[in-house]
Short mmCIF file of C-alpha atoms in Angstrom, two decimals:
data_model
loop_
_atom_site.label_atom_id
_atom_site.label_comp_id
_atom_site.label_asym_id
_atom_site.label_seq_id
_atom_site.Cartn_x
_atom_site.Cartn_y
_atom_site.Cartn_z
CA MET A 1 36.48 -14.16 -144.76
CA LYS A 2 39.39 -11.78 -144.08
CA PRO A 3 42.30 -13.11 -142.00
CA THR A 4 41.92 -10.26 -139.45
CA ARG A 5 38.27 -11.15 -138.89
CA ILE A 6 39.12 -14.83 -138.39
CA LEU A 7 41.76 -13.87 -135.83
CA THR A 8 39.27 -11.67 -133.96
CA ILE A 9 36.78 -14.53 -133.81
CA ALA A 10 39.46 -16.88 -132.51
CA ILE A 11 40.44 -14.46 -129.71
CA LEU A 12 36.80 -13.94 -128.69
CA ALA A 13 36.23 -17.73 -128.65
CA PHE A 14 39.23 -18.22 -126.39
CA MET A 15 38.01 -15.53 -123.96
CA LEU A 16 34.67 -17.31 -123.71
CA ILE A 17 35.99 -20.82 -123.07
CA ALA A 18 39.02 -19.99 -120.84
CA PRO A 19 37.00 -19.51 -117.61
CA GLY A 20 35.28 -22.83 -118.23
CA LEU A 21 38.62 -24.57 -118.65
CA VAL A 22 39.86 -23.22 -115.35
CA GLN A 23 36.63 -24.26 -113.65
CA LEU A 24 36.88 -27.75 -115.19
CA SER A 25 40.44 -28.14 -113.92
CA SER A 26 39.56 -27.06 -110.39
CA ASN A 27 36.57 -29.40 -110.23
CA SER A 28 38.68 -32.39 -111.27
CA ASN A 29 40.28 -32.53 -107.84
CA ALA A 30 37.05 -33.54 -106.14
CA THR A 31 36.89 -37.10 -104.82
CA ASN A 32 34.56 -39.49 -106.64
CA PHE A 33 33.34 -40.77 -103.27
CA ASP A 34 31.98 -37.47 -102.03
CA MET A 35 28.62 -37.56 -100.26
CA THR A 36 26.74 -34.49 -99.12
CA LYS A 37 26.41 -34.30 -95.37
CA ASN A 38 22.82 -34.39 -94.24
CA TYR A 39 22.80 -33.01 -90.72
CA ALA A 40 19.52 -33.31 -88.84
CA ARG A 41 18.16 -30.28 -87.02
CA SER A 42 16.54 -32.42 -84.33
CA TYR A 43 16.90 -36.04 -83.25
CA ASP A 44 14.30 -38.73 -82.81
CA HIS A 45 15.07 -41.36 -80.21
CA HIS A 46 15.59 -44.67 -81.98
CA ASP A 47 16.20 -48.30 -81.00
CA GLN A 48 19.17 -50.23 -82.37
CA ILE A 49 19.39 -50.67 -86.11
CA TRP A 50 20.63 -54.16 -86.86
CA ILE A 51 20.81 -55.24 -90.53
CA GLN A 52 22.45 -58.47 -91.77
CA SER A 53 21.81 -58.54 -95.54
CA ASP A 54 20.86 -56.44 -98.54
CA GLU A 55 17.34 -57.85 -98.34
CA GLU A 56 16.96 -56.76 -94.73
CA PHE A 57 18.31 -53.34 -95.68
CA HIS A 58 15.70 -52.87 -98.41
CA THR A 59 12.94 -54.02 -96.05
CA GLN A 60 13.87 -51.74 -93.17
CA ALA A 61 14.52 -48.78 -95.49
CA ALA A 62 10.99 -49.15 -96.84
CA ALA A 63 9.47 -49.54 -93.36
CA GLU A 64 11.22 -46.42 -92.03
CA SER A 65 10.87 -44.36 -95.23
CA TRP A 66 14.60 -43.74 -95.51
CA ALA A 67 15.54 -41.60 -98.49
CA GLY A 68 17.33 -43.27 -101.40
CA ASP A 69 17.09 -46.62 -103.11
CA GLY A 70 20.47 -48.14 -102.21
CA SER A 71 22.11 -47.39 -105.51
CA SER A 72 25.36 -45.47 -105.99
CA ASP A 73 23.45 -42.47 -107.27
CA SER A 74 20.88 -42.57 -104.48
CA PRO A 75 22.21 -44.23 -101.31
CA TYR A 76 19.92 -45.02 -98.40
CA VAL A 77 20.16 -42.13 -95.88
CA ILE A 78 19.90 -42.96 -92.20
CA THR A 79 19.63 -39.63 -90.38
CA GLY A 80 18.10 -37.68 -87.54
CA TYR A 81 18.34 -40.34 -84.80
CA LEU A 82 19.45 -40.32 -81.20
CA PHE A 83 20.79 -43.62 -79.77
CA ASP A 84 21.60 -44.18 -76.08
CA CYS A 85 21.44 -47.98 -75.76
CA GLU A 86 24.13 -50.15 -74.14
CA SER A 87 24.72 -52.47 -77.10
CA GLN A 88 25.82 -51.32 -80.55
CA PRO A 89 23.25 -48.83 -81.87
CA LEU A 90 24.21 -49.46 -85.50
CA ARG A 91 25.08 -52.98 -86.65
CA ILE A 92 25.29 -53.57 -90.39
CA TRP A 93 26.72 -56.84 -91.69
CA HIS A 94 27.14 -58.54 -95.09
CA THR A 95 25.74 -55.76 -97.33
CA THR A 96 26.66 -54.29 -100.70
CA VAL A 97 23.92 -51.65 -101.06
CA HIS A 98 25.02 -48.00 -100.89
CA TRP A 99 24.14 -46.23 -97.65
CA ILE A 100 25.13 -43.23 -95.56
CA PHE A 101 24.69 -42.88 -91.83
CA THR A 102 24.72 -39.11 -91.19
CA GLY A 103 23.47 -36.47 -88.81
CA ASN A 104 22.95 -38.74 -85.83
CA GLU A 105 24.07 -38.78 -82.21
CA ILE A 106 25.28 -41.86 -80.38
CA PHE A 107 26.12 -41.93 -76.69
CA GLY A 108 25.89 -44.44 -73.89
CA VAL A 109 23.77 -44.78 -70.78
CA GLY A 110 24.32 -47.78 -68.50
CA SER A 111 27.01 -49.97 -67.03
CA ASN A 112 27.83 -52.20 -70.00
CA ILE A 113 28.35 -49.75 -72.84
CA GLN A 114 29.59 -51.28 -76.10
CA CYS A 115 30.92 -49.77 -79.31
CA GLY A 116 29.03 -47.04 -81.14
CA THR A 117 28.85 -49.15 -84.33
CA TRP A 118 29.64 -52.64 -85.47
CA ILE A 119 30.07 -52.64 -89.23
CA GLU A 120 31.36 -55.89 -90.78
CA ASP A 121 31.70 -57.34 -94.30
CA VAL A 122 30.29 -54.23 -95.94
CA ILE A 123 30.92 -52.61 -99.29
CA ASN A 124 29.71 -49.11 -100.27
CA GLY A 125 28.93 -47.60 -96.86
CA ALA A 126 29.66 -44.19 -95.30
CA ILE A 127 29.54 -42.80 -91.76
CA VAL A 128 29.50 -39.02 -92.11
CA GLY A 129 28.78 -36.09 -89.84
CA ASN A 130 27.79 -37.79 -86.59
CA GLU A 131 28.58 -37.22 -82.93
CA VAL A 132 29.67 -40.31 -81.00
CA HIS A 133 30.66 -40.15 -77.32
CA ASN A 134 30.67 -42.09 -74.08
CA ARG A 135 31.05 -45.48 -75.79
CA HIS A 136 33.65 -48.22 -75.63
CA ALA A 137 35.10 -47.70 -79.11
CA GLY A 138 33.48 -44.84 -80.95
CA LEU A 139 33.21 -46.63 -84.31
CA ALA A 140 34.06 -50.34 -84.68
CA ILE A 141 34.45 -51.42 -88.31
CA SER A 142 35.74 -54.61 -89.92
CA GLU A 143 36.24 -56.10 -93.39
CA VAL A 144 35.05 -53.13 -95.43
CA SER A 145 35.73 -51.90 -98.95
CA ASP A 146 34.85 -48.68 -100.74
CA PHE A 147 33.95 -47.19 -97.41
CA ARG A 148 34.12 -43.63 -96.02
CA VAL A 149 34.33 -42.26 -92.45
CA ALA A 150 34.26 -38.46 -92.48
CA ASP A 151 33.37 -35.33 -90.56
CA ASN A 152 32.46 -37.12 -87.36
CA TYR A 153 33.02 -35.79 -83.84
CA ILE A 154 34.14 -38.68 -81.67
CA HIS A 155 35.04 -37.97 -78.07
CA ASP A 156 35.16 -39.31 -74.53
CA CYS A 157 35.40 -43.00 -75.39
CA TRP A 158 37.47 -45.44 -73.35
CA GLY A 159 38.50 -47.70 -76.25
CA ASN A 160 39.77 -46.59 -79.66
CA GLY A 161 38.15 -43.62 -81.33
CA ILE A 162 37.82 -45.14 -84.83
CA GLU A 163 38.72 -48.83 -84.86
CA PHE A 164 39.09 -51.09 -87.89
CA PHE A 165 39.38 -54.47 -86.19
CA GLY A 166 39.36 -56.31 -89.55
CA GLU A 167 40.82 -55.44 -92.94
CA MET A 168 39.85 -52.19 -94.62
CA ASN A 169 40.30 -51.72 -98.37
CA ASN A 170 39.95 -48.60 -100.48
CA THR A 171 38.65 -46.71 -97.45
CA ILE A 172 38.84 -43.00 -96.74
CA VAL A 173 39.01 -41.68 -93.16
CA GLU A 174 38.99 -37.89 -93.29
CA ASP A 175 38.11 -34.66 -91.50
CA ASN A 176 37.16 -36.35 -88.25
CA ILE A 177 37.71 -34.79 -84.80
CA VAL A 178 38.76 -37.43 -82.29
CA GLU A 179 39.58 -36.39 -78.72
CA ASN A 180 39.64 -37.58 -75.15
CA ILE A 181 40.12 -41.24 -76.10
CA GLY A 182 41.23 -44.01 -73.75
CA ALA A 183 43.26 -45.85 -76.40
CA ALA A 184 44.27 -44.92 -80.00
CA GLY A 185 42.62 -42.17 -81.99
CA ILE A 186 42.45 -44.10 -85.30
CA TYR A 187 43.44 -47.77 -85.25
CA SER A 188 43.58 -50.42 -87.94
CA ILE A 189 45.02 -53.96 -87.87
CA SER A 190 45.13 -54.27 -91.70
CA SER A 191 44.78 -51.56 -94.33
CA ARG A 192 45.17 -51.59 -98.11
CA ASP A 193 44.81 -48.71 -100.54
CA CYS A 194 43.44 -46.44 -97.80
CA ILE A 195 43.67 -42.71 -97.11
CA VAL A 196 43.73 -41.16 -93.64
CA GLU A 197 43.72 -37.39 -94.06
CA ASP A 198 42.81 -34.08 -92.46
CA ASN A 199 41.85 -35.57 -89.10
CA THR A 200 42.38 -33.75 -85.80
CA ILE A 201 43.31 -36.10 -82.96
CA SER A 202 44.11 -35.04 -79.41
CA ASN A 203 44.27 -36.30 -75.84
CA CYS A 204 44.57 -40.03 -76.52
CA ASP A 205 45.95 -42.45 -73.98
CA ASN A 206 47.72 -44.37 -76.75
CA ILE A 207 48.78 -43.87 -80.40
CA GLY A 208 47.31 -41.02 -82.47
CA ILE A 209 47.07 -42.95 -85.78
CA ALA A 210 48.06 -46.65 -85.93
CA LEU A 211 48.05 -48.63 -89.20
CA LEU A 212 49.39 -51.96 -87.98
CA GLY A 213 49.64 -55.46 -89.40
CA VAL A 214 50.07 -54.58 -93.07
CA SER A 215 49.32 -51.25 -94.75
CA PRO A 216 50.39 -51.32 -98.43
CA ARG A 217 49.63 -48.29 -100.63
CA CYS A 218 48.23 -46.30 -97.75
CA THR A 219 48.50 -42.51 -97.35
CA VAL A 220 48.49 -40.65 -94.01
CA THR A 221 48.49 -36.93 -94.73
CA ARG A 222 47.60 -33.53 -93.29
CA ASN A 223 46.56 -34.83 -89.90
CA THR A 224 47.07 -32.85 -86.69
CA ILE A 225 47.93 -34.97 -83.67
CA SER A 226 48.59 -33.66 -80.18
CA ASN A 227 48.78 -34.68 -76.55
CA CYS A 228 48.97 -38.46 -77.00
CA ASP A 229 50.54 -40.78 -74.41
CA SER A 230 52.27 -42.85 -77.09
CA THR A 231 53.45 -42.48 -80.73
CA GLY A 232 51.92 -39.84 -83.00
CA ILE A 233 51.80 -42.02 -86.17
CA MET A 234 52.73 -45.68 -86.34
CA MET A 235 52.71 -47.48 -89.70
CA ALA A 236 53.73 -51.10 -90.27
CA GLN A 237 54.64 -53.09 -93.37
CA THR A 238 53.73 -50.47 -95.88
CA GLU A 239 54.75 -50.64 -99.52
CA ASP A 240 54.39 -47.59 -101.76
CA GLY A 241 53.03 -45.70 -98.73
CA PHE A 242 53.06 -41.99 -97.91
CA VAL A 243 53.24 -40.16 -94.59
CA THR A 244 53.24 -36.48 -95.46
CA ASP A 245 52.34 -33.00 -94.18
CA ASN A 246 51.28 -34.09 -90.71
CA ILE A 247 51.66 -31.93 -87.57
CA ILE A 248 52.56 -33.90 -84.46
CA THR A 249 53.19 -32.33 -81.08
CA ASN A 250 53.28 -33.31 -77.42
CA VAL A 251 53.46 -37.08 -77.86
CA GLU A 252 55.49 -39.83 -76.24
CA ASP A 253 57.85 -42.60 -77.46
CA GLN A 254 58.05 -41.49 -81.12
CA GLY A 255 56.63 -38.76 -83.29
CA ILE A 256 56.53 -41.14 -86.26
CA TYR A 257 57.43 -44.87 -86.16
CA MET A 258 57.81 -46.67 -89.50
CA SER A 259 58.25 -50.44 -89.33
CA ARG A 260 59.14 -52.29 -92.52
CA PRO A 261 58.46 -49.47 -94.99
CA ASP A 262 59.31 -50.36 -98.57
CA ASN A 263 59.53 -47.89 -101.42
CA SER A 264 57.67 -45.32 -99.36
CA GLU A 265 57.89 -41.62 -98.55
CA VAL A 266 57.87 -39.71 -95.26
CA SER A 267 58.03 -36.00 -95.97
CA ASN A 268 57.05 -32.51 -94.91
CA ASN A 269 56.00 -33.55 -91.41
CA THR A 270 56.40 -31.19 -88.47
CA ILE A 271 57.23 -33.00 -85.25
CA SER A 272 57.78 -31.24 -81.92
CA ALA A 273 57.75 -31.76 -78.17
CA VAL A 274 58.26 -35.51 -78.17
CA ASP A 275 59.10 -37.34 -74.98
CA GLY A 276 61.29 -39.71 -76.95
CA VAL A 277 62.47 -39.96 -80.57
CA GLY A 278 61.35 -37.72 -83.46
CA VAL A 279 61.34 -40.44 -86.15
CA ARG A 280 62.15 -44.11 -85.63
CA VAL A 281 62.73 -46.48 -88.50
CA THR A 282 63.10 -50.28 -88.47
CA LEU A 283 63.65 -52.67 -91.35
CA SER A 284 63.34 -49.96 -93.96
CA GLU A 285 64.11 -50.45 -97.66
CA LEU A 286 64.09 -47.99 -100.56
CA THR A 287 62.28 -45.40 -98.48
CA ASN A 288 62.86 -41.65 -98.50
CA PHE A 289 62.63 -39.30 -95.52
CA PHE A 290 62.90 -35.66 -96.61
CA ASP A 291 61.81 -32.13 -95.72
CA ASN A 292 60.73 -33.06 -92.20
CA GLU A 293 61.14 -30.65 -89.29
CA ILE A 294 61.92 -32.19 -85.92
CA GLU A 295 62.47 -30.24 -82.72
CA ASP A 296 62.32 -30.52 -78.95
CA CYS A 297 62.75 -34.28 -78.46
CA THR A 298 64.14 -35.88 -75.32
CA ALA A 299 66.02 -38.53 -77.37
CA GLU A 300 67.26 -38.60 -81.00
CA GLY A 301 65.86 -36.75 -83.97
CA PHE A 302 66.15 -39.80 -86.22
CA ARG A 303 66.77 -43.29 -84.84
CA LEU A 304 67.54 -45.47 -87.84
CA SER A 305 67.53 -48.89 -86.22
CA SER A 306 67.65 -51.23 -89.18
CA GLY A 307 67.14 -51.50 -92.94
CA LYS A 308 68.99 -50.70 -96.12
CA ASN A 309 69.05 -48.42 -99.16
CA THR A 310 67.15 -45.62 -97.47
CA THR A 311 67.68 -41.87 -97.72
CA VAL A 312 67.36 -39.17 -95.03
CA ASN A 313 67.82 -35.87 -96.89
CA TRP A 314 66.90 -32.19 -96.47
CA ASN A 315 65.52 -32.54 -92.98
CA SER A 316 65.87 -30.13 -90.06
CA VAL A 317 66.60 -31.36 -86.50
CA SER A 318 66.93 -28.99 -83.60
CA ASN A 319 66.78 -28.93 -79.77
CA VAL A 320 67.06 -32.68 -79.25
CA SER A 321 68.72 -34.30 -76.28
CA GLY A 322 70.19 -37.24 -78.17
CA TYR A 323 71.93 -37.52 -81.54
CA ALA A 324 70.40 -35.66 -84.46
CA VAL A 325 70.80 -38.95 -86.39
CA ASN A 326 71.60 -42.31 -84.83
CA LEU A 327 72.43 -45.05 -87.37
CA GLU A 328 72.25 -48.22 -85.33
CA GLU A 329 74.07 -51.50 -85.91
CA ASN A 330 71.71 -52.99 -88.50
CA SER A 331 71.47 -49.91 -90.75
CA ILE A 332 73.07 -50.67 -94.12
CA ASN A 333 73.70 -48.33 -97.03
CA PHE A 334 71.67 -45.42 -95.67
CA THR A 335 72.28 -42.02 -97.25
CA VAL A 336 72.05 -38.96 -94.96
CA ARG A 337 72.65 -35.69 -96.82
CA PHE A 338 71.81 -31.98 -96.92
CA ASN A 339 70.27 -31.94 -93.43
CA THR A 340 70.50 -29.11 -90.88
CA PHE A 341 71.35 -29.96 -87.27
CA THR A 342 71.16 -27.21 -84.60
CA ASN A 343 71.15 -27.08 -80.81
CA ILE A 344 71.92 -30.75 -80.34
CA SER A 345 72.64 -31.45 -76.70
CA VAL A 346 75.21 -34.21 -77.06
CA SER A 347 78.85 -33.44 -77.94
CA CYS A 348 78.69 -35.21 -81.32
CA GLN A 349 75.59 -34.77 -83.48
CA VAL A 350 75.68 -38.07 -85.43
CA CYS A 351 76.38 -41.66 -84.45
CA ASP A 352 77.03 -44.40 -87.00
CA ASP A 353 77.25 -48.03 -85.84
CA GLY A 354 76.01 -49.39 -89.19
CA THR A 355 77.59 -50.57 -92.40
CA SER A 356 78.35 -48.66 -95.63
CA ASN A 357 76.35 -45.62 -94.71
CA THR A 358 76.98 -42.34 -96.54
CA VAL A 359 76.64 -39.20 -94.40
CA SER A 360 77.76 -36.00 -96.05
CA HIS A 361 76.94 -32.41 -97.00
CA ASN A 362 75.08 -31.75 -93.75
CA TYR A 363 75.18 -28.60 -91.59
CA TYR A 364 76.30 -28.98 -87.98
CA ASP A 365 75.97 -25.81 -85.92
CA ASP A 366 78.92 -26.89 -83.72
CA TRP A 367 81.15 -27.29 -86.83
CA SER A 368 80.54 -24.35 -89.21
CA SER A 369 84.04 -22.93 -89.45
CA PRO A 370 86.76 -22.40 -90.59
CA ASP A 371 86.09 -22.10 -94.33
CA ALA A 372 89.33 -20.41 -95.34
CA ASN A 373 88.92 -20.87 -99.09
CA ALA A 374 85.23 -19.82 -98.96
CA ASP A 375 84.12 -22.91 -100.93
CA GLY A 376 81.06 -23.43 -98.74
CA TYR A 377 82.54 -26.38 -96.85
CA VAL A 378 84.15 -26.44 -93.46
CA ASP A 379 87.85 -27.16 -93.94
CA SER A 380 87.97 -30.17 -91.62
CA PRO A 381 85.64 -33.23 -91.73
CA TYR A 382 83.06 -33.83 -89.00
CA ILE A 383 83.98 -37.05 -87.15
CA PHE A 384 81.06 -39.19 -85.94
CA ASP A 385 80.58 -41.32 -82.88
CA GLY A 386 80.08 -45.04 -83.46
CA ASP A 387 81.86 -48.22 -84.51
CA ALA A 388 81.67 -47.41 -88.24
CA ALA A 389 84.46 -44.81 -87.88
CA ASN A 390 82.60 -42.63 -90.37
CA GLN A 391 82.78 -38.90 -91.05
CA ASP A 392 81.20 -36.12 -93.08
CA SER A 393 84.00 -34.98 -95.39
CA PHE A 394 81.94 -32.05 -96.70
CA PRO A 395 80.22 -30.35 -93.74
CA LEU A 396 78.35 -27.28 -94.90
CA ALA A 397 79.50 -23.87 -93.71
CA VAL A 398 76.05 -22.33 -94.04
CA ALA A 399 72.80 -24.12 -93.19
CA GLY A 400 70.85 -25.15 -96.25
CA VAL A 401 73.41 -23.77 -98.75
CA VAL A 402 75.00 -26.48 -100.84
CA PRO A 403 77.81 -25.23 -103.12
CA THR A 404 77.08 -25.82 -106.80
CA THR A 405 80.62 -26.73 -107.77
CA GLY A 406 81.52 -30.37 -107.78
CA THR A 407 78.18 -31.54 -106.35
CA THR A 408 75.61 -29.89 -108.56
CA SER A 409 73.53 -33.03 -108.96
CA ALA A 410 73.28 -33.45 -105.20
CA SER A 411 72.08 -29.93 -104.58
CA THR A 412 68.66 -30.38 -106.18
CA THR A 413 65.65 -30.43 -103.86
CA ASN A 414 62.19 -31.94 -103.93
CA ASN A 415 60.55 -28.60 -104.60
CA THR A 416 57.84 -28.76 -107.27
CA GLU A 417 56.56 -25.23 -106.94
CA ASN A 418 57.78 -24.24 -110.42
CA GLN A 419 55.74 -26.80 -112.28
CA LEU A 420 53.17 -25.36 -114.69
CA PRO A 421 49.63 -25.36 -113.29
CA THR A 422 47.18 -27.62 -115.04
CA GLU A 423 45.02 -24.60 -115.90
CA LEU A 424 47.84 -23.04 -117.94
CA ILE A 425 48.48 -26.26 -119.78
CA LEU A 426 44.76 -26.60 -120.64
CA MET A 427 44.55 -22.99 -121.83
CA ALA A 428 47.70 -23.38 -123.92
CA GLY A 429 46.20 -26.43 -125.59
CA ALA A 430 42.97 -24.52 -126.27
CA VAL A 431 44.86 -21.62 -127.85
CA GLY A 432 46.80 -24.04 -130.04
CA ALA A 433 43.56 -25.69 -131.20
CA ILE A 434 41.91 -22.36 -132.01
CA VAL A 435 44.90 -21.09 -133.95
CA LEU A 436 45.01 -24.37 -135.92
CA VAL A 437 41.34 -24.08 -136.87
CA ALA A 438 41.76 -20.43 -137.83
CA GLY A 439 44.71 -21.33 -140.03
CA ILE A 440 42.73 -24.04 -141.80
CA LEU A 441 39.88 -21.64 -142.48
CA MET A 442 42.29 -19.09 -143.93
CA LEU A 443 43.79 -21.66 -146.25
CA LYS A 444 40.35 -22.74 -147.47
CA ARG A 445 39.38 -19.13 -148.22
CA ARG A 446 42.39 -18.46 -150.35
#
């Protein structure tokens, strides 16, 4: 076969497989725990469903002709029901079969209304696409693993909206709307390897999202929280945790409160209109706070109360009534760099009462000149309040512009936009494989 003909075949083959490669790459982002929502068009009034074992589940599923067989490929589907009883309408305990409760409505009628659900000691369950209202807690869940709570509308409850009153492991809480709640929007006393994402929470009388007790390897991301009478997001004792890309507005006490974070990340959050502190940190270690935007707080932007070896870099703080950054007495070896501070009400924008903290290369809008030698730094250091007698020896003359001379390594950011997309990498590999095969064929034909 002629070399030109082989090359033509190779090009045509690549054109045929390239769209498939792109499609394969885009599909790989789908979660393995996805379940199709099965909304009912009409509801049938139903008494409580109380199940306390796999055997009882199989028996009731057969009696009610629920779809599925309880396997991972075909979970039991409980759908199309209306519950208005005082006690818990759905109580499932001690089960491992796969099931999904979807397309139902739960509300309360009476004087002794209890929680919408009581799920305990359950593996492989899902509560998806339901409306729950006028209950004590909307959903009460305890001691679950491989569980999913998604796409529910939970409103007008006087307890917590979604409450995990026992440990949750490997659980996803996503895409729920939780509003008009008498306590916290989403509340857990112990969480491990869990994801809380893409929820919309508003008008809560307490915390928006609270992961208390311990919360190692948990991610709280892309949630929108507004109009809460306490903290937007509170996370306790997390290790390798992430709080990212959340929007928090019109809350009280703190926008985000991190207690005992270890080797964790708090980034790309937008926090505004806080009757209190933007971000509060206690007992932090090896944790990074970066690319957060904080504005319109009645107290500090960052209150770094205690901890060590933590960074606060590339953040923006504006229109706060207290310090942009307050390093309190028990903060040790914190690094605060490359931040932008504007419209800070107090006369000095940073206070350092801690020990061995490094605060440098920040922009202070009340200290942006003179820069006589045009090196990008204000000619005089910025002197801080506080007992540490600390200063920023390299205050930036222009917000966000870090001179490249002398501090090139410090001027890098956390931007990953220039990384090659997975699709291009896959296509490049495919081209290489095709060219290799074509070359082998040419050699064999010689």
